[in-house]
mmCIF file with all atom_site columns, C-alpha atoms in Angstrom:
data_model
loop_
_atom_site.group_PDB
_atom_site.id
_atom_site.type_symbol
_atom_site.label_atom_id
_atom_site.label_alt_id
_atom_site.label_comp_id
_atom_site.label_asym_id
_atom_site.label_entity_id
_atom_site.label_seq_id
_atom_site.pdbx_PDB_ins_code
_atom_site.Cartn_x
_atom_site.Cartn_y
_atom_site.Cartn_z
_atom_site.occupancy
_atom_site.B_iso_or_equiv
_atom_site.pdbx_formal_charge
_atom_site.auth_seq_id
_atom_site.auth_comp_id
_atom_site.auth_asym_id
_atom_site.auth_atom_id
_atom_site.pdbx_PDB_model_num
ATOM 1   C CA . UNK A 1 1   ? -53.567 59.676  -19.930 1.00 0.00 ? 1   UNK A CA 1
ATOM 2   C CA . UNK A 1 2   ? -54.172 56.491  -21.706 1.00 0.00 ? 2   UNK A CA 1
ATOM 3   C CA . UNK A 1 3   ? -50.431 56.117  -22.174 1.00 0.00 ? 3   UNK A CA 1
ATOM 4   C CA . UNK A 1 4   ? -49.766 56.475  -18.457 1.00 0.00 ? 4   UNK A CA 1
ATOM 5   C CA . UNK A 1 5   ? -52.326 53.815  -17.617 1.00 0.00 ? 5   UNK A CA 1
ATOM 6   C CA . UNK A 1 6   ? -50.760 51.373  -20.081 1.00 0.00 ? 6   UNK A CA 1
ATOM 7   C CA . UNK A 1 7   ? -47.250 52.064  -18.777 1.00 0.00 ? 7   UNK A CA 1
ATOM 8   C CA . UNK A 1 8   ? -48.258 51.603  -15.158 1.00 0.00 ? 8   UNK A CA 1
ATOM 9   C CA . UNK A 1 9   ? -50.089 48.376  -16.006 1.00 0.00 ? 9   UNK A CA 1
ATOM 10  C CA . UNK A 1 10  ? -46.985 46.983  -17.676 1.00 0.00 ? 10  UNK A CA 1
ATOM 11  C CA . UNK A 1 11  ? -44.634 47.803  -14.784 1.00 0.00 ? 11  UNK A CA 1
ATOM 12  C CA . UNK A 1 12  ? -46.066 45.256  -12.325 1.00 0.00 ? 12  UNK A CA 1
ATOM 13  C CA . UNK A 1 13  ? -46.001 42.576  -15.058 1.00 0.00 ? 13  UNK A CA 1
ATOM 14  C CA . UNK A 1 14  ? -42.395 43.482  -15.944 1.00 0.00 ? 14  UNK A CA 1
ATOM 15  C CA . UNK A 1 15  ? -41.335 43.428  -12.270 1.00 0.00 ? 15  UNK A CA 1
ATOM 16  C CA . UNK A 1 16  ? -42.983 40.054  -11.744 1.00 0.00 ? 16  UNK A CA 1
ATOM 17  C CA . UNK A 1 17  ? -41.136 38.514  -14.740 1.00 0.00 ? 17  UNK A CA 1
ATOM 18  C CA . UNK A 1 18  ? -37.822 40.131  -13.746 1.00 0.00 ? 18  UNK A CA 1
ATOM 19  C CA . UNK A 1 19  ? -38.178 38.856  -10.166 1.00 0.00 ? 19  UNK A CA 1
ATOM 20  C CA . UNK A 1 20  ? -39.007 35.345  -11.387 1.00 0.00 ? 20  UNK A CA 1
ATOM 21  C CA . UNK A 1 21  ? -35.980 35.324  -13.741 1.00 0.00 ? 21  UNK A CA 1
ATOM 22  C CA . UNK A 1 22  ? -33.690 36.591  -10.969 1.00 0.00 ? 22  UNK A CA 1
ATOM 23  C CA . UNK A 1 23  ? -35.002 33.946  -8.566  1.00 0.00 ? 23  UNK A CA 1
ATOM 24  C CA . UNK A 1 24  ? -34.390 31.196  -11.136 1.00 0.00 ? 24  UNK A CA 1
ATOM 25  C CA . UNK A 1 25  ? -30.921 32.533  -11.952 1.00 0.00 ? 25  UNK A CA 1
ATOM 26  C CA . UNK A 1 26  ? -29.736 32.924  -8.313  1.00 0.00 ? 26  UNK A CA 1
ATOM 27  C CA . UNK A 1 27  ? -31.495 29.787  -7.120  1.00 0.00 ? 27  UNK A CA 1
ATOM 28  C CA . UNK A 1 28  ? -29.910 27.863  -10.001 1.00 0.00 ? 28  UNK A CA 1
ATOM 29  C CA . UNK A 1 29  ? -26.493 29.242  -9.051  1.00 0.00 ? 29  UNK A CA 1
ATOM 30  C CA . UNK A 1 30  ? -26.900 28.062  -5.438  1.00 0.00 ? 30  UNK A CA 1
ATOM 31  C CA . UNK A 1 31  ? -28.178 24.626  -6.496  1.00 0.00 ? 31  UNK A CA 1
ATOM 32  C CA . UNK A 1 32  ? -25.381 24.365  -9.098  1.00 0.00 ? 32  UNK A CA 1
ATOM 33  C CA . UNK A 1 33  ? -22.663 25.182  -6.546  1.00 0.00 ? 33  UNK A CA 1
ATOM 34  C CA . UNK A 1 34  ? -24.091 22.679  -4.044  1.00 0.00 ? 34  UNK A CA 1
ATOM 35  C CA . UNK A 1 35  ? -24.255 20.018  -6.790  1.00 0.00 ? 35  UNK A CA 1
ATOM 36  C CA . UNK A 1 36  ? -20.648 20.754  -7.758  1.00 0.00 ? 36  UNK A CA 1
ATOM 37  C CA . UNK A 1 37  ? -19.577 20.321  -4.131  1.00 0.00 ? 37  UNK A CA 1
ATOM 38  C CA . UNK A 1 38  ? -21.374 16.973  -3.905  1.00 0.00 ? 38  UNK A CA 1
ATOM 39  C CA . UNK A 1 39  ? -19.805 15.819  -7.197  1.00 0.00 ? 39  UNK A CA 1
ATOM 40  C CA . UNK A 1 40  ? -16.306 16.787  -6.024  1.00 0.00 ? 40  UNK A CA 1
ATOM 41  C CA . UNK A 1 41  ? -16.934 14.918  -2.750  1.00 0.00 ? 41  UNK A CA 1
ATOM 42  C CA . UNK A 1 42  ? -18.040 11.773  -4.596  1.00 0.00 ? 42  UNK A CA 1
ATOM 43  C CA . UNK A 1 43  ? -14.957 11.879  -6.829  1.00 0.00 ? 43  UNK A CA 1
ATOM 44  C CA . UNK A 1 44  ? -12.707 12.371  -3.783  1.00 0.00 ? 44  UNK A CA 1
ATOM 45  C CA . UNK A 1 45  ? -14.284 9.375   -2.020  1.00 0.00 ? 45  UNK A CA 1
ATOM 46  C CA . UNK A 1 46  ? -13.888 7.223   -5.143  1.00 0.00 ? 46  UNK A CA 1
ATOM 47  C CA . UNK A 1 47  ? -10.221 8.178   -5.459  1.00 0.00 ? 47  UNK A CA 1
ATOM 48  C CA . UNK A 1 48  ? -9.525  7.602   -1.765  1.00 0.00 ? 48  UNK A CA 1
ATOM 49  C CA . UNK A 1 49  ? -11.162 4.178   -1.611  1.00 0.00 ? 49  UNK A CA 1
ATOM 50  C CA . UNK A 1 50  ? -10.315 2.965   -5.102  1.00 0.00 ? 50  UNK A CA 1
ATOM 51  C CA . UNK A 1 51  ? -6.570  3.599   -5.109  1.00 0.00 ? 51  UNK A CA 1
ATOM 52  C CA . UNK A 1 52  ? -4.691  0.509   -3.899  1.00 0.00 ? 52  UNK A CA 1
ATOM 53  C CA . UNK A 1 53  ? -1.619  2.574   -3.039  1.00 0.00 ? 53  UNK A CA 1
ATOM 54  C CA . UNK A 1 54  ? -3.532  4.408   -0.320  1.00 0.00 ? 54  UNK A CA 1
ATOM 55  C CA . UNK A 1 55  ? -4.090  1.466   1.978   1.00 0.00 ? 55  UNK A CA 1
ATOM 56  C CA . UNK A 1 56  ? -3.565  0.571   5.585   1.00 0.00 ? 56  UNK A CA 1
ATOM 57  C CA . UNK A 1 57  ? -1.608  -2.584  6.323   1.00 0.00 ? 57  UNK A CA 1
ATOM 58  C CA . UNK A 1 58  ? -3.760  -5.595  7.127   1.00 0.00 ? 58  UNK A CA 1
ATOM 59  C CA . UNK A 1 59  ? -4.060  -6.309  10.869  1.00 0.00 ? 59  UNK A CA 1
ATOM 60  C CA . UNK A 1 60  ? -2.412  -2.975  11.615  1.00 0.00 ? 60  UNK A CA 1
ATOM 61  C CA . UNK A 1 61  ? -4.295  -2.585  14.889  1.00 0.00 ? 61  UNK A CA 1
ATOM 62  C CA . UNK A 1 62  ? -3.307  -6.041  16.134  1.00 0.00 ? 62  UNK A CA 1
ATOM 63  C CA . UNK A 1 63  ? 0.302   -5.422  15.083  1.00 0.00 ? 63  UNK A CA 1
ATOM 64  C CA . UNK A 1 64  ? 0.319   -2.214  17.087  1.00 0.00 ? 64  UNK A CA 1
ATOM 65  C CA . UNK A 1 65  ? -0.970  -4.058  20.149  1.00 0.00 ? 65  UNK A CA 1
ATOM 66  C CA . UNK A 1 66  ? 1.748   -6.714  19.724  1.00 0.00 ? 66  UNK A CA 1
ATOM 67  C CA . UNK A 1 67  ? 4.524   -4.164  19.100  1.00 0.00 ? 67  UNK A CA 1
ATOM 68  C CA . UNK A 1 68  ? 6.328   -4.817  22.377  1.00 0.00 ? 68  UNK A CA 1
ATOM 69  C CA . UNK A 1 69  ? 6.331   -8.582  21.763  1.00 0.00 ? 69  UNK A CA 1
ATOM 70  C CA . UNK A 1 70  ? 7.614   -8.005  18.227  1.00 0.00 ? 70  UNK A CA 1
ATOM 71  C CA . UNK A 1 71  ? 10.466  -5.808  19.472  1.00 0.00 ? 71  UNK A CA 1
ATOM 72  C CA . UNK A 1 72  ? 11.350  -8.468  22.043  1.00 0.00 ? 72  UNK A CA 1
ATOM 73  C CA . UNK A 1 73  ? 11.413  -11.142 19.296  1.00 0.00 ? 73  UNK A CA 1
ATOM 74  C CA . UNK A 1 74  ? 13.732  -8.959  17.216  1.00 0.00 ? 74  UNK A CA 1
ATOM 75  C CA . UNK A 1 75  ? 16.009  -8.467  20.245  1.00 0.00 ? 75  UNK A CA 1
ATOM 76  C CA . UNK A 1 76  ? 16.161  -12.218 20.891  1.00 0.00 ? 76  UNK A CA 1
ATOM 77  C CA . UNK A 1 77  ? 16.901  -12.774 17.184  1.00 0.00 ? 77  UNK A CA 1
ATOM 78  C CA . UNK A 1 78  ? 19.802  -10.311 17.310  1.00 0.00 ? 78  UNK A CA 1
ATOM 79  C CA . UNK A 1 79  ? 21.190  -12.090 20.377  1.00 0.00 ? 79  UNK A CA 1
ATOM 80  C CA . UNK A 1 80  ? 21.340  -15.342 18.370  1.00 0.00 ? 80  UNK A CA 1
ATOM 81  C CA . UNK A 1 81  ? 23.897  -13.669 16.102  1.00 0.00 ? 81  UNK A CA 1
ATOM 82  C CA . UNK A 1 82  ? 22.419  -15.193 12.966  1.00 0.00 ? 82  UNK A CA 1
ATOM 83  C CA . UNK A 1 83  ? 22.834  -13.371 9.681   1.00 0.00 ? 83  UNK A CA 1
ATOM 84  C CA . UNK A 1 84  ? 20.344  -13.401 6.831   1.00 0.00 ? 84  UNK A CA 1
ATOM 85  C CA . UNK A 1 85  ? 21.497  -12.283 3.399   1.00 0.00 ? 85  UNK A CA 1
ATOM 86  C CA . UNK A 1 86  ? 18.613  -11.611 0.991   1.00 0.00 ? 86  UNK A CA 1
ATOM 87  C CA . UNK A 1 87  ? 19.029  -10.939 -2.733  1.00 0.00 ? 87  UNK A CA 1
ATOM 88  C CA . UNK A 1 88  ? 16.462  -10.486 -5.496  1.00 0.00 ? 88  UNK A CA 1
ATOM 89  C CA . UNK A 1 89  ? 17.344  -12.772 -8.413  1.00 0.00 ? 89  UNK A CA 1
ATOM 90  C CA . UNK A 1 90  ? 16.060  -11.383 -11.728 1.00 0.00 ? 90  UNK A CA 1
ATOM 91  C CA . UNK A 1 91  ? 13.946  -13.576 -13.966 1.00 0.00 ? 91  UNK A CA 1
ATOM 92  C CA . UNK A 1 92  ? 12.251  -13.361 -17.342 1.00 0.00 ? 92  UNK A CA 1
ATOM 93  C CA . UNK A 1 93  ? 9.150   -11.490 -16.159 1.00 0.00 ? 93  UNK A CA 1
ATOM 94  C CA . UNK A 1 94  ? 9.404   -11.492 -12.366 1.00 0.00 ? 94  UNK A CA 1
ATOM 95  C CA . UNK A 1 95  ? 12.188  -11.733 -9.814  1.00 0.00 ? 95  UNK A CA 1
ATOM 96  C CA . UNK A 1 96  ? 12.774  -14.359 -7.133  1.00 0.00 ? 96  UNK A CA 1
ATOM 97  C CA . UNK A 1 97  ? 13.826  -13.739 -3.537  1.00 0.00 ? 97  UNK A CA 1
ATOM 98  C CA . UNK A 1 98  ? 16.741  -15.872 -2.430  1.00 0.00 ? 98  UNK A CA 1
ATOM 99  C CA . UNK A 1 99  ? 18.625  -15.808 0.841   1.00 0.00 ? 99  UNK A CA 1
ATOM 100 C CA . UNK A 1 100 ? 20.924  -17.721 3.139   1.00 0.00 ? 100 UNK A CA 1
ATOM 101 C CA . UNK A 1 101 ? 20.618  -17.846 6.917   1.00 0.00 ? 101 UNK A CA 1
ATOM 102 C CA . UNK A 1 102 ? 23.905  -18.480 8.748   1.00 0.00 ? 102 UNK A CA 1
ATOM 103 C CA . UNK A 1 103 ? 24.806  -18.767 12.409  1.00 0.00 ? 103 UNK A CA 1
ATOM 104 C CA . UNK A 1 104 ? 27.585  -16.953 14.279  1.00 0.00 ? 104 UNK A CA 1
ATOM 105 C CA . UNK A 1 105 ? 30.197  -19.359 12.863  1.00 0.00 ? 105 UNK A CA 1
ATOM 106 C CA . UNK A 1 106 ? 29.033  -18.760 9.274   1.00 0.00 ? 106 UNK A CA 1
ATOM 107 C CA . UNK A 1 107 ? 27.473  -22.215 8.996   1.00 0.00 ? 107 UNK A CA 1
ATOM 108 C CA . UNK A 1 108 ? 23.997  -22.603 7.477   1.00 0.00 ? 108 UNK A CA 1
ATOM 109 C CA . UNK A 1 109 ? 21.123  -22.803 9.946   1.00 0.00 ? 109 UNK A CA 1
ATOM 110 C CA . UNK A 1 110 ? 18.911  -25.900 9.694   1.00 0.00 ? 110 UNK A CA 1
ATOM 111 C CA . UNK A 1 111 ? 15.483  -24.447 8.965   1.00 0.00 ? 111 UNK A CA 1
ATOM 112 C CA . UNK A 1 112 ? 12.547  -26.438 10.356  1.00 0.00 ? 112 UNK A CA 1
ATOM 113 C CA . UNK A 1 113 ? 9.799   -24.026 9.277   1.00 0.00 ? 113 UNK A CA 1
ATOM 114 C CA . UNK A 1 114 ? 9.232   -20.432 8.377   1.00 0.00 ? 114 UNK A CA 1
ATOM 115 C CA . UNK A 1 115 ? 7.191   -17.836 6.551   1.00 0.00 ? 115 UNK A CA 1
ATOM 116 C CA . UNK A 1 116 ? 7.903   -14.811 4.394   1.00 0.00 ? 116 UNK A CA 1
ATOM 117 C CA . UNK A 1 117 ? 5.518   -11.859 4.374   1.00 0.00 ? 117 UNK A CA 1
ATOM 118 C CA . UNK A 1 118 ? 6.252   -9.201  1.794   1.00 0.00 ? 118 UNK A CA 1
ATOM 119 C CA . UNK A 1 119 ? 4.631   -6.218  0.146   1.00 0.00 ? 119 UNK A CA 1
ATOM 120 C CA . UNK A 1 120 ? 5.517   -3.426  -2.235  1.00 0.00 ? 120 UNK A CA 1
ATOM 121 C CA . UNK A 1 121 ? 5.477   -0.064  -0.469  1.00 0.00 ? 121 UNK A CA 1
ATOM 122 C CA . UNK A 1 122 ? 3.179   1.359   -3.160  1.00 0.00 ? 122 UNK A CA 1
ATOM 123 C CA . UNK A 1 123 ? 0.689   -1.496  -2.629  1.00 0.00 ? 123 UNK A CA 1
ATOM 124 C CA . UNK A 1 124 ? 0.752   -2.101  1.124   1.00 0.00 ? 124 UNK A CA 1
ATOM 125 C CA . UNK A 1 125 ? -2.627  -3.855  1.146   1.00 0.00 ? 125 UNK A CA 1
ATOM 126 C CA . UNK A 1 126 ? -1.323  -6.582  -1.195  1.00 0.00 ? 126 UNK A CA 1
ATOM 127 C CA . UNK A 1 127 ? 0.694   -8.680  1.257   1.00 0.00 ? 127 UNK A CA 1
ATOM 128 C CA . UNK A 1 128 ? 2.177   -11.848 -0.216  1.00 0.00 ? 128 UNK A CA 1
ATOM 129 C CA . UNK A 1 129 ? 2.904   -14.814 2.049   1.00 0.00 ? 129 UNK A CA 1
ATOM 130 C CA . UNK A 1 130 ? 5.269   -17.690 1.244   1.00 0.00 ? 130 UNK A CA 1
ATOM 131 C CA . UNK A 1 131 ? 6.207   -20.762 3.257   1.00 0.00 ? 131 UNK A CA 1
ATOM 132 C CA . UNK A 1 132 ? 9.874   -21.584 3.732   1.00 0.00 ? 132 UNK A CA 1
ATOM 133 C CA . UNK A 1 133 ? 10.568  -25.240 3.072   1.00 0.00 ? 133 UNK A CA 1
ATOM 134 C CA . UNK A 1 134 ? 12.539  -27.136 5.739   1.00 0.00 ? 134 UNK A CA 1
ATOM 135 C CA . UNK A 1 135 ? 16.178  -27.503 4.726   1.00 0.00 ? 135 UNK A CA 1
ATOM 136 C CA . UNK A 1 136 ? 19.626  -27.928 6.219   1.00 0.00 ? 136 UNK A CA 1
ATOM 137 C CA . UNK A 1 137 ? 21.300  -25.369 3.910   1.00 0.00 ? 137 UNK A CA 1
ATOM 138 C CA . UNK A 1 138 ? 19.748  -22.301 5.509   1.00 0.00 ? 138 UNK A CA 1
ATOM 139 C CA . UNK A 1 139 ? 18.232  -21.419 2.139   1.00 0.00 ? 139 UNK A CA 1
ATOM 140 C CA . UNK A 1 140 ? 15.264  -19.058 1.986   1.00 0.00 ? 140 UNK A CA 1
ATOM 141 C CA . UNK A 1 141 ? 13.484  -18.933 -1.387  1.00 0.00 ? 141 UNK A CA 1
ATOM 142 C CA . UNK A 1 142 ? 10.294  -17.297 -2.667  1.00 0.00 ? 142 UNK A CA 1
ATOM 143 C CA . UNK A 1 143 ? 9.964   -17.863 -6.411  1.00 0.00 ? 143 UNK A CA 1
ATOM 144 C CA . UNK A 1 144 ? 8.474   -15.257 -8.751  1.00 0.00 ? 144 UNK A CA 1
ATOM 145 C CA . UNK A 1 145 ? 7.507   -13.013 -5.857  1.00 0.00 ? 145 UNK A CA 1
ATOM 146 C CA . UNK A 1 146 ? 8.471   -9.613  -7.321  1.00 0.00 ? 146 UNK A CA 1
ATOM 147 C CA . UNK A 1 147 ? 6.055   -8.859  -10.177 1.00 0.00 ? 147 UNK A CA 1
ATOM 148 C CA . UNK A 1 148 ? 6.949   -5.141  -10.224 1.00 0.00 ? 148 UNK A CA 1
ATOM 149 C CA . UNK A 1 149 ? 10.045  -3.079  -9.574  1.00 0.00 ? 149 UNK A CA 1
ATOM 150 C CA . UNK A 1 150 ? 10.382  -0.862  -6.556  1.00 0.00 ? 150 UNK A CA 1
ATOM 151 C CA . UNK A 1 151 ? 10.938  -0.947  -2.820  1.00 0.00 ? 151 UNK A CA 1
ATOM 152 C CA . UNK A 1 152 ? 9.629   -4.046  -1.032  1.00 0.00 ? 152 UNK A CA 1
ATOM 153 C CA . UNK A 1 153 ? 9.411   -4.825  2.690   1.00 0.00 ? 153 UNK A CA 1
ATOM 154 C CA . UNK A 1 154 ? 10.371  -8.400  3.538   1.00 0.00 ? 154 UNK A CA 1
ATOM 155 C CA . UNK A 1 155 ? 9.468   -9.888  6.934   1.00 0.00 ? 155 UNK A CA 1
ATOM 156 C CA . UNK A 1 156 ? 10.859  -13.346 7.660   1.00 0.00 ? 156 UNK A CA 1
ATOM 157 C CA . UNK A 1 157 ? 9.969   -15.594 10.574  1.00 0.00 ? 157 UNK A CA 1
ATOM 158 C CA . UNK A 1 158 ? 12.089  -18.778 10.846  1.00 0.00 ? 158 UNK A CA 1
ATOM 159 C CA . UNK A 1 159 ? 12.363  -21.579 13.392  1.00 0.00 ? 159 UNK A CA 1
ATOM 160 C CA . UNK A 1 160 ? 15.297  -23.970 13.367  1.00 0.00 ? 160 UNK A CA 1
ATOM 161 C CA . UNK A 1 161 ? 15.335  -27.667 14.339  1.00 0.00 ? 161 UNK A CA 1
ATOM 162 C CA . UNK A 1 162 ? 16.151  -26.701 17.971  1.00 0.00 ? 162 UNK A CA 1
ATOM 163 C CA . UNK A 1 163 ? 13.054  -24.444 18.215  1.00 0.00 ? 163 UNK A CA 1
ATOM 164 C CA . UNK A 1 164 ? 15.107  -21.256 18.166  1.00 0.00 ? 164 UNK A CA 1
ATOM 165 C CA . UNK A 1 165 ? 13.051  -18.437 16.674  1.00 0.00 ? 165 UNK A CA 1
ATOM 166 C CA . UNK A 1 166 ? 14.495  -15.845 14.266  1.00 0.00 ? 166 UNK A CA 1
ATOM 167 C CA . UNK A 1 167 ? 12.624  -12.741 13.075  1.00 0.00 ? 167 UNK A CA 1
ATOM 168 C CA . UNK A 1 168 ? 14.018  -10.374 10.445  1.00 0.00 ? 168 UNK A CA 1
ATOM 169 C CA . UNK A 1 169 ? 12.691  -7.369  8.487   1.00 0.00 ? 169 UNK A CA 1
ATOM 170 C CA . UNK A 1 170 ? 14.474  -5.851  5.516   1.00 0.00 ? 170 UNK A CA 1
ATOM 171 C CA . UNK A 1 171 ? 13.778  -3.474  2.647   1.00 0.00 ? 171 UNK A CA 1
ATOM 172 C CA . UNK A 1 172 ? 14.792  -4.728  -0.795  1.00 0.00 ? 172 UNK A CA 1
ATOM 173 C CA . UNK A 1 173 ? 14.965  -2.645  -3.945  1.00 0.00 ? 173 UNK A CA 1
ATOM 174 C CA . UNK A 1 174 ? 14.097  -4.495  -7.153  1.00 0.00 ? 174 UNK A CA 1
ATOM 175 C CA . UNK A 1 175 ? 15.089  -2.562  -10.267 1.00 0.00 ? 175 UNK A CA 1
ATOM 176 C CA . UNK A 1 176 ? 14.529  -2.889  -13.990 1.00 0.00 ? 176 UNK A CA 1
ATOM 177 C CA . UNK A 1 177 ? 18.305  -2.929  -14.485 1.00 0.00 ? 177 UNK A CA 1
ATOM 178 C CA . UNK A 1 178 ? 18.517  -6.231  -12.637 1.00 0.00 ? 178 UNK A CA 1
ATOM 179 C CA . UNK A 1 179 ? 15.900  -7.731  -14.937 1.00 0.00 ? 179 UNK A CA 1
ATOM 180 C CA . UNK A 1 180 ? 17.635  -6.470  -18.081 1.00 0.00 ? 180 UNK A CA 1
ATOM 181 C CA . UNK A 1 181 ? 20.794  -8.367  -17.128 1.00 0.00 ? 181 UNK A CA 1
ATOM 182 C CA . UNK A 1 182 ? 19.034  -11.705 -17.578 1.00 0.00 ? 182 UNK A CA 1
ATOM 183 C CA . UNK A 1 183 ? 17.288  -10.652 -20.788 1.00 0.00 ? 183 UNK A CA 1
ATOM 184 C CA . UNK A 1 184 ? 20.606  -9.847  -22.441 1.00 0.00 ? 184 UNK A CA 1
ATOM 185 C CA . UNK A 1 185 ? 19.764  -6.205  -23.169 1.00 0.00 ? 185 UNK A CA 1
#
């Protein structure tokens, strides 16, 4: 009988230890899974906010409100019959944007003022702005404006000496091949 008393006394102690170990193990699993979910969420937030390629265009909301006016400006610009030819000119480390604005007769437009807004499609938040110098040759130049290859959106807004307004948007592809031509490779 002494053996039975010892065995029955040990069973409650064994059950208590086993229950405590199971509670720690399963509770730790739940806490570990919740911690993993929080860690994955923090990493996802860091990637979403830290990647410059995942960006919304600056003033996107205002541009959307002014969309109808922008389309009207483009329509008026097309009615002028002006033609803008843009070409990336390769350089040593960066490329330069060069263009010529001509009227319906093929003569250069006298530019009174203008601006160039441009961005690489992979870095939409990094919008570069250049002023167009007044000239009578219709020349549009933005020096060393393409630091990286790829597809760029160019938006040009020009006013001539008669206060006629011209708006133009164009995609330009800058490639490494163009740069190699000037390096002699």
